[in-house]
XYZ file of N, CA and C in Angstrom:
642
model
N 105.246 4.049 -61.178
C 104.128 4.981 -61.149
C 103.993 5.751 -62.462
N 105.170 5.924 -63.375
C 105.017 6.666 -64.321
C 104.099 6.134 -65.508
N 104.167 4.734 -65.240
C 103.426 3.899 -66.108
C 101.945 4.503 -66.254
N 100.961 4.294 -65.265
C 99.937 4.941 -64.601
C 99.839 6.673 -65.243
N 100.414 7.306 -64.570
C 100.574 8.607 -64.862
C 100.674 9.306 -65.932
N 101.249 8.370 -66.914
C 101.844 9.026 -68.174
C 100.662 8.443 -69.346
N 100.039 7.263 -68.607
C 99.202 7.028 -69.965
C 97.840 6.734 -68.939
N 97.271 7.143 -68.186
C 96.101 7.554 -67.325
C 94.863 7.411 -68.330
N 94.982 8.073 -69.095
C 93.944 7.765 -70.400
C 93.642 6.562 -70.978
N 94.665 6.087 -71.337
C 95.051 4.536 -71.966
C 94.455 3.706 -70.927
N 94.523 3.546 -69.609
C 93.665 2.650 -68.181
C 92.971 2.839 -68.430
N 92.220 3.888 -68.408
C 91.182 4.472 -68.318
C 89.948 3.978 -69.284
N 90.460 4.173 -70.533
C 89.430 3.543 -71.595
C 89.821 1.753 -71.477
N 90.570 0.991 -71.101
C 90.183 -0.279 -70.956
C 90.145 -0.254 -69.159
N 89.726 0.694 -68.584
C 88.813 0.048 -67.545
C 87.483 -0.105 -67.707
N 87.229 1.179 -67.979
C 85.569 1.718 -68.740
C 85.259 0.605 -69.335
N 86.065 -0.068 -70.412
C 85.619 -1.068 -71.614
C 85.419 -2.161 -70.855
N 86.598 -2.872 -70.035
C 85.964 -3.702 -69.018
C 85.181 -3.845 -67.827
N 84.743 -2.532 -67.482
C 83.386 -2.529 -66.766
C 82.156 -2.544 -67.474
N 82.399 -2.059 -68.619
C 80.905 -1.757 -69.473
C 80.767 -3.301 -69.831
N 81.706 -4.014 -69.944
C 81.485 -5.183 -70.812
C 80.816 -6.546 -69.484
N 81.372 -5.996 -68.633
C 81.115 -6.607 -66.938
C 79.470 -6.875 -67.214
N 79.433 -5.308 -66.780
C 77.823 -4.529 -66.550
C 76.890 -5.733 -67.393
N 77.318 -5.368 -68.877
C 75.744 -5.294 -70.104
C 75.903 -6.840 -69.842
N 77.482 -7.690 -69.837
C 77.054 -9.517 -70.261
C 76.549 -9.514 -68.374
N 77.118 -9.378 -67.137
C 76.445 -9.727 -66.084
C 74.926 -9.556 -66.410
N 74.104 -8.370 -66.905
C 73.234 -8.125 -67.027
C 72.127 -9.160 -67.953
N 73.021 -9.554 -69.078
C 72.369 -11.164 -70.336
C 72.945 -11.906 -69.006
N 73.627 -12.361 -68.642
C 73.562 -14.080 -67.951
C 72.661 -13.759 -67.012
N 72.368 -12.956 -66.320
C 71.220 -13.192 -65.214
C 69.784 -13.987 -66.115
N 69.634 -12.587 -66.970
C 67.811 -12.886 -67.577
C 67.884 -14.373 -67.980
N 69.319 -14.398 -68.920
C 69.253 -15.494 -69.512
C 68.776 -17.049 -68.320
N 70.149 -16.404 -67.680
C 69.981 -17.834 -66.589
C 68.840 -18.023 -65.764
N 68.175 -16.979 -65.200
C 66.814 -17.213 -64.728
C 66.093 -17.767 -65.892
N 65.919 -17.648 -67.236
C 64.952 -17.956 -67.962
C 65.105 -19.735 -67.998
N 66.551 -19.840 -68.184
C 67.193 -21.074 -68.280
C 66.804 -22.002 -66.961
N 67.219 -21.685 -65.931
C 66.712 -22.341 -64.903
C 65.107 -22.463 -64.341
N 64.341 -21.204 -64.734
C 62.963 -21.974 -65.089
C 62.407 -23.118 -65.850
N 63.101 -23.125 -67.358
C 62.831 -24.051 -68.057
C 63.475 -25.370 -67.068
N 64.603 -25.632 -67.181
C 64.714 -26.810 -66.079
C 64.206 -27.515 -64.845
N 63.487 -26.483 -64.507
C 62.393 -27.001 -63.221
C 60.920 -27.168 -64.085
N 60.691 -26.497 -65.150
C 59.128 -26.627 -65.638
C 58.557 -27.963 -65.773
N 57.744 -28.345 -65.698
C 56.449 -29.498 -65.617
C 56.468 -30.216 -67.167
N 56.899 -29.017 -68.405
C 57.118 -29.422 -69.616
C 58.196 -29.980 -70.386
N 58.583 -31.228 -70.425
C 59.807 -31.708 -70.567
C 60.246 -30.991 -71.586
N 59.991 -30.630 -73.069
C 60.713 -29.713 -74.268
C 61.320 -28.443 -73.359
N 60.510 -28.147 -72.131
C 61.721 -26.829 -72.056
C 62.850 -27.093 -70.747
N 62.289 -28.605 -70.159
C 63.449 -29.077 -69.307
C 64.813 -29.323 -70.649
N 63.986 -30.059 -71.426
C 65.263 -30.292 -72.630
C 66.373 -29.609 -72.922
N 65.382 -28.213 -73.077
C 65.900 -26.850 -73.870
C 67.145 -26.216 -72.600
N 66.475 -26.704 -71.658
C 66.994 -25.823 -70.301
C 68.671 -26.888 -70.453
N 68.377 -27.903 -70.478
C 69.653 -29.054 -70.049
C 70.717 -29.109 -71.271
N 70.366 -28.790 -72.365
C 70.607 -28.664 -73.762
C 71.671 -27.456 -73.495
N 71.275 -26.836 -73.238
C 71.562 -25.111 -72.700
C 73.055 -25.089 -71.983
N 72.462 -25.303 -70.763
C 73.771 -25.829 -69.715
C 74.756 -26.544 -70.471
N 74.874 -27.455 -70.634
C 75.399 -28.669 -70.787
C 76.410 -28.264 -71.777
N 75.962 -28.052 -73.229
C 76.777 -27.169 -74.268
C 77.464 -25.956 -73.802
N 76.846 -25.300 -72.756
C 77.391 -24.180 -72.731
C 78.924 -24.163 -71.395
N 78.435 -25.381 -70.823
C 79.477 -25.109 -69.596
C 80.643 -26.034 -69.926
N 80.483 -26.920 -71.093
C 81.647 -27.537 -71.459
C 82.126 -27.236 -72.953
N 81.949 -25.921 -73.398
C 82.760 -25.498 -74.283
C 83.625 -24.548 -73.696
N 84.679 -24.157 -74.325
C 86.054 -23.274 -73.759
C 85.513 -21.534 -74.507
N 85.865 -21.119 -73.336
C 85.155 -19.433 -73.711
C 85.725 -19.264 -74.657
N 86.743 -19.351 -75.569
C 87.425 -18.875 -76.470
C 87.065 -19.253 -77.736
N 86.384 -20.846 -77.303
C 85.682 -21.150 -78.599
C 84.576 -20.481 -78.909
N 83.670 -20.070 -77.667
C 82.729 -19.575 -78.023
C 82.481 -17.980 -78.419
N 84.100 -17.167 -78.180
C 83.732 -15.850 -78.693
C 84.088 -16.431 -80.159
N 85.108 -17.099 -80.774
C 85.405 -17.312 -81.697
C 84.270 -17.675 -82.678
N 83.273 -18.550 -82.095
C 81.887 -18.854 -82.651
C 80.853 -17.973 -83.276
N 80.832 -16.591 -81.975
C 80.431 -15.856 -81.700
C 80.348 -14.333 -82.698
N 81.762 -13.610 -82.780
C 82.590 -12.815 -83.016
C 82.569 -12.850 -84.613
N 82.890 -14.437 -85.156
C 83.120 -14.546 -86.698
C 82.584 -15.876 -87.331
N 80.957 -16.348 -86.154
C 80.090 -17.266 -87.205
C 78.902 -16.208 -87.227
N 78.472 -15.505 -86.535
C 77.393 -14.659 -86.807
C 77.065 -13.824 -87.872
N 78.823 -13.062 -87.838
C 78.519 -12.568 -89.061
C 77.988 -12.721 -90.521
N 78.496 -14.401 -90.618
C 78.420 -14.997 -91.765
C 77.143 -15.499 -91.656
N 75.983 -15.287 -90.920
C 74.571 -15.643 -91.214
C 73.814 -14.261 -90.911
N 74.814 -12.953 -91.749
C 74.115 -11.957 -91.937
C 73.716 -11.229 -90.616
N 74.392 -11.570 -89.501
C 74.073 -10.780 -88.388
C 75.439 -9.972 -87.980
N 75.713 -8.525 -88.190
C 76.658 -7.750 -88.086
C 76.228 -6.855 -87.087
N 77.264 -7.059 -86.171
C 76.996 -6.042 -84.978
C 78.810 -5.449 -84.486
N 78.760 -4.514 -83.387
C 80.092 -4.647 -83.076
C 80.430 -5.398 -82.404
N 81.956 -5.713 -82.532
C 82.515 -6.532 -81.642
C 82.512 -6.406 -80.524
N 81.842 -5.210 -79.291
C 81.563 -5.584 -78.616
C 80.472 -5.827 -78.040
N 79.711 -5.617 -78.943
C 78.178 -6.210 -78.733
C 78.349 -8.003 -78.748
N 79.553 -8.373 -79.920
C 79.458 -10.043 -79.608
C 80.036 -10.476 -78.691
N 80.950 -9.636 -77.971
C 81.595 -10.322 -76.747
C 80.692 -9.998 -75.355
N 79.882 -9.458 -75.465
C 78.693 -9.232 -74.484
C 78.004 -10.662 -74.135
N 77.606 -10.499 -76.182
C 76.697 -11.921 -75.825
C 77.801 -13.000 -75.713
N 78.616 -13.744 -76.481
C 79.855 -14.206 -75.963
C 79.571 -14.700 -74.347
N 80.164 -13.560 -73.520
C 80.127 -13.559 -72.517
C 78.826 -13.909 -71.638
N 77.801 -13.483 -71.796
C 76.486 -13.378 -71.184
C 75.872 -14.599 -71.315
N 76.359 -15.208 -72.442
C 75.695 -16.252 -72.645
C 76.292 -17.649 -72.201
N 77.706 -17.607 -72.054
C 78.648 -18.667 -71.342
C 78.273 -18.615 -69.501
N 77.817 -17.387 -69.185
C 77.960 -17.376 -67.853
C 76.331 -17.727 -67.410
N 75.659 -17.654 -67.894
C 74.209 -17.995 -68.086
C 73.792 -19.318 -67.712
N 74.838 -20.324 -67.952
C 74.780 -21.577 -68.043
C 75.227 -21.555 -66.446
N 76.119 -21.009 -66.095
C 76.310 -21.483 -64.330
C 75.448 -21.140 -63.935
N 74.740 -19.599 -63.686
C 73.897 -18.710 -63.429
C 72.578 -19.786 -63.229
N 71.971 -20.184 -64.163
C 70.938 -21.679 -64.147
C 71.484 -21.843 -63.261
N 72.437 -22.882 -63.009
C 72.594 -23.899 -62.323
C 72.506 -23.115 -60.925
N 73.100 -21.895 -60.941
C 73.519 -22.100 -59.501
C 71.840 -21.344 -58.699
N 70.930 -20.912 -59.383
C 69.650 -20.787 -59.397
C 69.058 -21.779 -58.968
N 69.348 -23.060 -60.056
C 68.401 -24.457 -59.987
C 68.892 -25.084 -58.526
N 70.130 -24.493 -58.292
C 70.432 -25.251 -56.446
C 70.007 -24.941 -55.876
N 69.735 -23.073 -55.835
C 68.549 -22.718 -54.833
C 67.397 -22.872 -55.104
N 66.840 -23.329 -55.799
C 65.760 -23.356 -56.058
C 65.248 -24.789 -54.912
N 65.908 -25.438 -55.577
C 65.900 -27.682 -55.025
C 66.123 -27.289 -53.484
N 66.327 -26.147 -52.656
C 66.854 -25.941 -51.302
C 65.292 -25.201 -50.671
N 64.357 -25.024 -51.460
C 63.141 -25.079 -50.750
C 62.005 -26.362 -51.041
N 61.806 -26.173 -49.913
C 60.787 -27.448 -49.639
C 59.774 -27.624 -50.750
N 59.441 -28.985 -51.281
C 58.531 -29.012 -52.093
C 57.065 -28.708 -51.528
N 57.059 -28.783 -50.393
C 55.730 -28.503 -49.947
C 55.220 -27.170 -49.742
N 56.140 -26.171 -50.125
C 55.907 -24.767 -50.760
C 55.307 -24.699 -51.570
N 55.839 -25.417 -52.788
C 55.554 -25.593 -54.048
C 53.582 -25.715 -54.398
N 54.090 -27.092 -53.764
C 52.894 -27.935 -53.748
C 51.599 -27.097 -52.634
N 51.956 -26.531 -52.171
C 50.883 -25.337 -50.986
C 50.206 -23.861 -51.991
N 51.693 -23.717 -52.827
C 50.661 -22.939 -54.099
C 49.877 -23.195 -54.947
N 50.401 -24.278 -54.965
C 49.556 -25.043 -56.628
C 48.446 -25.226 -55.965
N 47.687 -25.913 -54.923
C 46.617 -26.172 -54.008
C 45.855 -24.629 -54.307
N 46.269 -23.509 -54.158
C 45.704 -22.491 -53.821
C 45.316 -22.159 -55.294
N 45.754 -22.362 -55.943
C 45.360 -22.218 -57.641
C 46.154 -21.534 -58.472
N 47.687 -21.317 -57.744
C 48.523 -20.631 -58.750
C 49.391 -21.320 -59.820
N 49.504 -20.412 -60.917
C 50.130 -21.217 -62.072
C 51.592 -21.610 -61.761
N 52.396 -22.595 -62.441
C 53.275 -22.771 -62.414
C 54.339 -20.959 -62.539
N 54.152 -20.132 -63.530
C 54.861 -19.266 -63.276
C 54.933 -18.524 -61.990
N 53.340 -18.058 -61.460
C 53.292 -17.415 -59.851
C 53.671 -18.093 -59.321
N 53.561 -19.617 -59.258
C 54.630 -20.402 -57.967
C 55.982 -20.120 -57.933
N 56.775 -20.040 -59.145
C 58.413 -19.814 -59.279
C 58.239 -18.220 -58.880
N 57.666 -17.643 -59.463
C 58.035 -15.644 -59.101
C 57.872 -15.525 -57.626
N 56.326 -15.782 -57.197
C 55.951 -15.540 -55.826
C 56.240 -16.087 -54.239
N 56.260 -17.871 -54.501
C 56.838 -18.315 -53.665
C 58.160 -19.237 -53.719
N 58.628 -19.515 -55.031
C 59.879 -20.070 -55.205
C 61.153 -19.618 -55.263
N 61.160 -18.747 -55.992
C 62.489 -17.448 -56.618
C 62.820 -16.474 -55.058
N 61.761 -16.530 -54.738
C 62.088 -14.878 -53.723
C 62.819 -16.144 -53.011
N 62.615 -16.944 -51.751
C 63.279 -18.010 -51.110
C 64.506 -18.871 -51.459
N 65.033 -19.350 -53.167
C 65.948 -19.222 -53.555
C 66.912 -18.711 -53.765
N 66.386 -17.219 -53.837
C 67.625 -15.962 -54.357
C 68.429 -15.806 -53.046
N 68.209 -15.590 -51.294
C 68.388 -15.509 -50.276
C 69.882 -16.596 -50.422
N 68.990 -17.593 -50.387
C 70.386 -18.496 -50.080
C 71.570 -18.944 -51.511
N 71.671 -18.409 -52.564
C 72.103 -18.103 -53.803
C 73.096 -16.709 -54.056
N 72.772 -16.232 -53.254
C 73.202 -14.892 -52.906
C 75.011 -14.892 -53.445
N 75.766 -15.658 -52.676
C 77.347 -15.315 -52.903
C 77.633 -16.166 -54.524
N 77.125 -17.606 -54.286
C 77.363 -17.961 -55.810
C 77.661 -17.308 -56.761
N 75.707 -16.254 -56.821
C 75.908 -15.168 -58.330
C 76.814 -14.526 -58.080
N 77.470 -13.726 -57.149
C 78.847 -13.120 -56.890
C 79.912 -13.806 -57.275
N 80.364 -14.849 -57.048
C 81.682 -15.240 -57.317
C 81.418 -15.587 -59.032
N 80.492 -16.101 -58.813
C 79.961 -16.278 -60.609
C 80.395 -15.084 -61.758
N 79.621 -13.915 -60.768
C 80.209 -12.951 -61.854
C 81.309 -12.174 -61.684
N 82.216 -12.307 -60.703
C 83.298 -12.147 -60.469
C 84.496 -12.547 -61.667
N 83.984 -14.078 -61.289
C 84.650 -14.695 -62.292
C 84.183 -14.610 -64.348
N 83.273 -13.670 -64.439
C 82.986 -13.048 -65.881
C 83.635 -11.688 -65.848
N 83.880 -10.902 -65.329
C 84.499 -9.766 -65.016
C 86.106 -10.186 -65.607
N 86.684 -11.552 -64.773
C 88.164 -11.758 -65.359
C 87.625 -12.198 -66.926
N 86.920 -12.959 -67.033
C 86.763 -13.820 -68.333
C 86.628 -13.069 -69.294
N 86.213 -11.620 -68.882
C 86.052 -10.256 -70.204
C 87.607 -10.393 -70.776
N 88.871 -10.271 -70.313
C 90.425 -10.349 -70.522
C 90.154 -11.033 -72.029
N 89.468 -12.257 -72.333
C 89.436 -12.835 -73.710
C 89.143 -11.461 -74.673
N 88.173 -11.196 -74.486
C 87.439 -9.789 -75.639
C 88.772 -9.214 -75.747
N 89.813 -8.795 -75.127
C 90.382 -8.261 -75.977
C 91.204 -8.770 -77.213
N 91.291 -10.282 -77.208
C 92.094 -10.880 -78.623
C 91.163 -10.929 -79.653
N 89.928 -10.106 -79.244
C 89.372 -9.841 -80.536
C 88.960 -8.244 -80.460
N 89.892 -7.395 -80.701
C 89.844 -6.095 -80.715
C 88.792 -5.428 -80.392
N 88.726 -5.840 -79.131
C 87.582 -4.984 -77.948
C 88.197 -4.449 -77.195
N 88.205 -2.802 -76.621
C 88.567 -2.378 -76.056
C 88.276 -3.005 -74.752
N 89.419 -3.539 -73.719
C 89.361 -3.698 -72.693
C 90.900 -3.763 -72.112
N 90.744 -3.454 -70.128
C 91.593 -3.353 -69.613
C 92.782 -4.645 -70.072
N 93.142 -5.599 -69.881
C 94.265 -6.498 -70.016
C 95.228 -6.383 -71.444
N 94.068 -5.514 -72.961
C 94.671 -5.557 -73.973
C 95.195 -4.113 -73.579
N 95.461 -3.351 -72.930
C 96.412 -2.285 -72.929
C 97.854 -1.923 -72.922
N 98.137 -3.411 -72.164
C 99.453 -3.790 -71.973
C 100.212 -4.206 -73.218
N 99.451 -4.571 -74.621
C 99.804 -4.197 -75.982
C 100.433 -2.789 -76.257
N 100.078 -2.137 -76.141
C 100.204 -0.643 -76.849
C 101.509 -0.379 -76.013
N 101.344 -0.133 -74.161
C 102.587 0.160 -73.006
C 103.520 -0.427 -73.834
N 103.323 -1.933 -73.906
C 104.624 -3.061 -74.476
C 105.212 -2.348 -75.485
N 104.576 -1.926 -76.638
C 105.028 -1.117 -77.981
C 105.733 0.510 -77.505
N 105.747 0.767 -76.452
C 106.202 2.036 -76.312
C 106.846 2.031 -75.371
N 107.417 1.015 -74.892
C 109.064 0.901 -74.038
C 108.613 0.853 -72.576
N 107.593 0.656 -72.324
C 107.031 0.640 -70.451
C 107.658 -0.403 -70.261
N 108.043 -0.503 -68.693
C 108.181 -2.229 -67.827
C 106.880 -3.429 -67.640
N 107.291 -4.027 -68.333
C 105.787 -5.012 -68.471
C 105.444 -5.224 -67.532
N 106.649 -5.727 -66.345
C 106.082 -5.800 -65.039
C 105.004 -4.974 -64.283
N 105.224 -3.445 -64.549
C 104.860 -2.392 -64.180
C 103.240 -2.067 -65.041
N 103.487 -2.282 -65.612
C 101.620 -2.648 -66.754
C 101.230 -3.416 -66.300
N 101.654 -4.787 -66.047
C 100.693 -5.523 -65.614
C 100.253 -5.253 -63.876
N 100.996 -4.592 -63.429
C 100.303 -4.621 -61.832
C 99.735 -3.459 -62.068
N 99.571 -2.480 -62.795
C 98.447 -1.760 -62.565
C 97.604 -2.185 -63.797
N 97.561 -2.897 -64.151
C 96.450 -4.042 -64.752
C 95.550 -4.600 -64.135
N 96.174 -5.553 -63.146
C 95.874 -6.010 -61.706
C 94.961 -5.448 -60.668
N 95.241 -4.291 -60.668
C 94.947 -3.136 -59.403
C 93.817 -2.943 -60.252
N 93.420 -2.677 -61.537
C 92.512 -2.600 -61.948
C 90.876 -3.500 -62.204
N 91.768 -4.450 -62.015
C 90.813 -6.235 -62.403
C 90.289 -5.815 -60.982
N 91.085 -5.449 -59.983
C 90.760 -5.868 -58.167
C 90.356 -4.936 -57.909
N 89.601 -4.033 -58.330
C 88.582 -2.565 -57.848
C 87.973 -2.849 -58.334
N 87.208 -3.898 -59.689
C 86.604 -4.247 -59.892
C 85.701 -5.467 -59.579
N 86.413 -6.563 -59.068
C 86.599 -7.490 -58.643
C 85.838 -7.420 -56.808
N 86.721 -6.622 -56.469
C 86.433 -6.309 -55.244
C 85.308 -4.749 -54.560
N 84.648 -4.377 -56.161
C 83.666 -4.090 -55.719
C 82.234 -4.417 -56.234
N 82.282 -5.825 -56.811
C 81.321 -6.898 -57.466
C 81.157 -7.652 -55.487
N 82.260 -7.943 -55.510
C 82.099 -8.747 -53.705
C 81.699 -7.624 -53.016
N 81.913 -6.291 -52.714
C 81.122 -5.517 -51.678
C 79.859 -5.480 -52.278
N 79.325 -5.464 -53.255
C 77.620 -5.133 -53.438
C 77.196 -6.641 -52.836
N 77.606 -7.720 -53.189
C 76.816 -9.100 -52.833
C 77.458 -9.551 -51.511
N 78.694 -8.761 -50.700
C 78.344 -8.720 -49.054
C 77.070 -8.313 -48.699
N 76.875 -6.863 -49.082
C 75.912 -6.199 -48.438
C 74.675 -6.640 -48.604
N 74.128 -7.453 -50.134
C 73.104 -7.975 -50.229
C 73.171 -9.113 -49.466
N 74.239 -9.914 -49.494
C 73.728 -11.179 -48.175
C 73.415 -10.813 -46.736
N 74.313 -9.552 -46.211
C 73.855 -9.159 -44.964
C 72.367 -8.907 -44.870
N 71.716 -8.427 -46.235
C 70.418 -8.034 -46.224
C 69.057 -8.723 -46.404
N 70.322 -9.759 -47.040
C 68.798 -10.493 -47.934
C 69.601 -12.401 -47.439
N 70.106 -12.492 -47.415
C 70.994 -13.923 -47.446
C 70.273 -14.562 -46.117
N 70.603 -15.888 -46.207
C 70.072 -16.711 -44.676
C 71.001 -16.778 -44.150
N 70.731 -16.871 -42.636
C 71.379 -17.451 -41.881
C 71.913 -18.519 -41.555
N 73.083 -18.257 -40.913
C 73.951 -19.857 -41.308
C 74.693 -19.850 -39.733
């Protein structure tokens, strides 16, 4: 307990850092991935391309390559930001690619004759996806984006080998000042899992609310 107690501060700023970092990239992989998984259903093959192009690169590179990409190729084409602005995008943008996908499943899980019942009525391809496609997708999509971003919440742990304040790199500093590692890392732990486990209570309550029945 003294671990905790004695450096309360030290948790504290890499919990903050790994919730903030949660928050802003959960917040890029959504837009992103909705934007992404529109293009993959669109009528216009260049942005099915763009959409598959997307995915594809993005879900079979290793996160580490891509903060590494990220973190210290940007800079060198004159784009300087902080490091944790690149592990945002980093992040936001690796998880973006499931996010699509797991969109484009709900999406393929309503009937085409939805589809095809708007277009009849004279709506554009975008009012068909906003009005009658997306709302009916999101329902049954519901836990996916949860475990999805569950699993970006742990994947923040990378940002810290590139000197971003976050919870898992704290156990650096404890280590340097004689703590039980054992003892850092479970309230490391305890920390990932209040986080963790209150990403799963918001998307219980939204499936109780909004989710189908099964």
């Amino acid at each position: 307990m003294d671990v905790l107690t004695e450096n309360f501060s030290l948790y504290g700023k890499g919990f903050l850092g790994t919730l903030e970092l949660t928050v802003y990239a959960s917040i890029l992989a959504m837009v992103l991935g909705f934007v992404m998984a529109s293009c993959r259903v669109a009528p216009v093959g260049s942005f099915r391309v763009l959409g598959t192009a997307w995915v594809t690169v993005l879900r079979n590179t290793p996160l580490t390559l891509l903060f590494f990409a990220v973190l210290l190729g940007l800079p060198r084409f004159g784009l300087v930001l902080p490091f944790k602005v690149f592990a945002v995008i980093a992040l936001g943008c690796y998880t973006s690619a499931f996010i699509c996908e797991v969109l484009r499943s709900g999406i393929n899980t309503v009937p085409t004759g939805q589809g095809e019942a708007a277009r009849s009525l004279g709506m554009t391809f975008g009012q068909t996806l906003g009005n009658v496609v997306l709302p009916q997708a999101f329902r049954s999509v519901i836990p996916p984006i949860g475990s999805t971003l569950i699993a970006l919440a742990k994947n923040s742990a990378i940002a810290g080998a590139f000197s971003v304040t976050e919870l898992l790199g704290t156990y650096k500093t404890l280590n340097e000042l004689g703590y039980s590692i054992i003892w850092t890392f479970v309230w490391i732990a305890v920390g990932y899992l209040i986080i963790t486990l209150s990403i799963s209570a918001v998307f219980n309550v939204m499936e109780k609310r909004w989710g189908v029945d099964r």
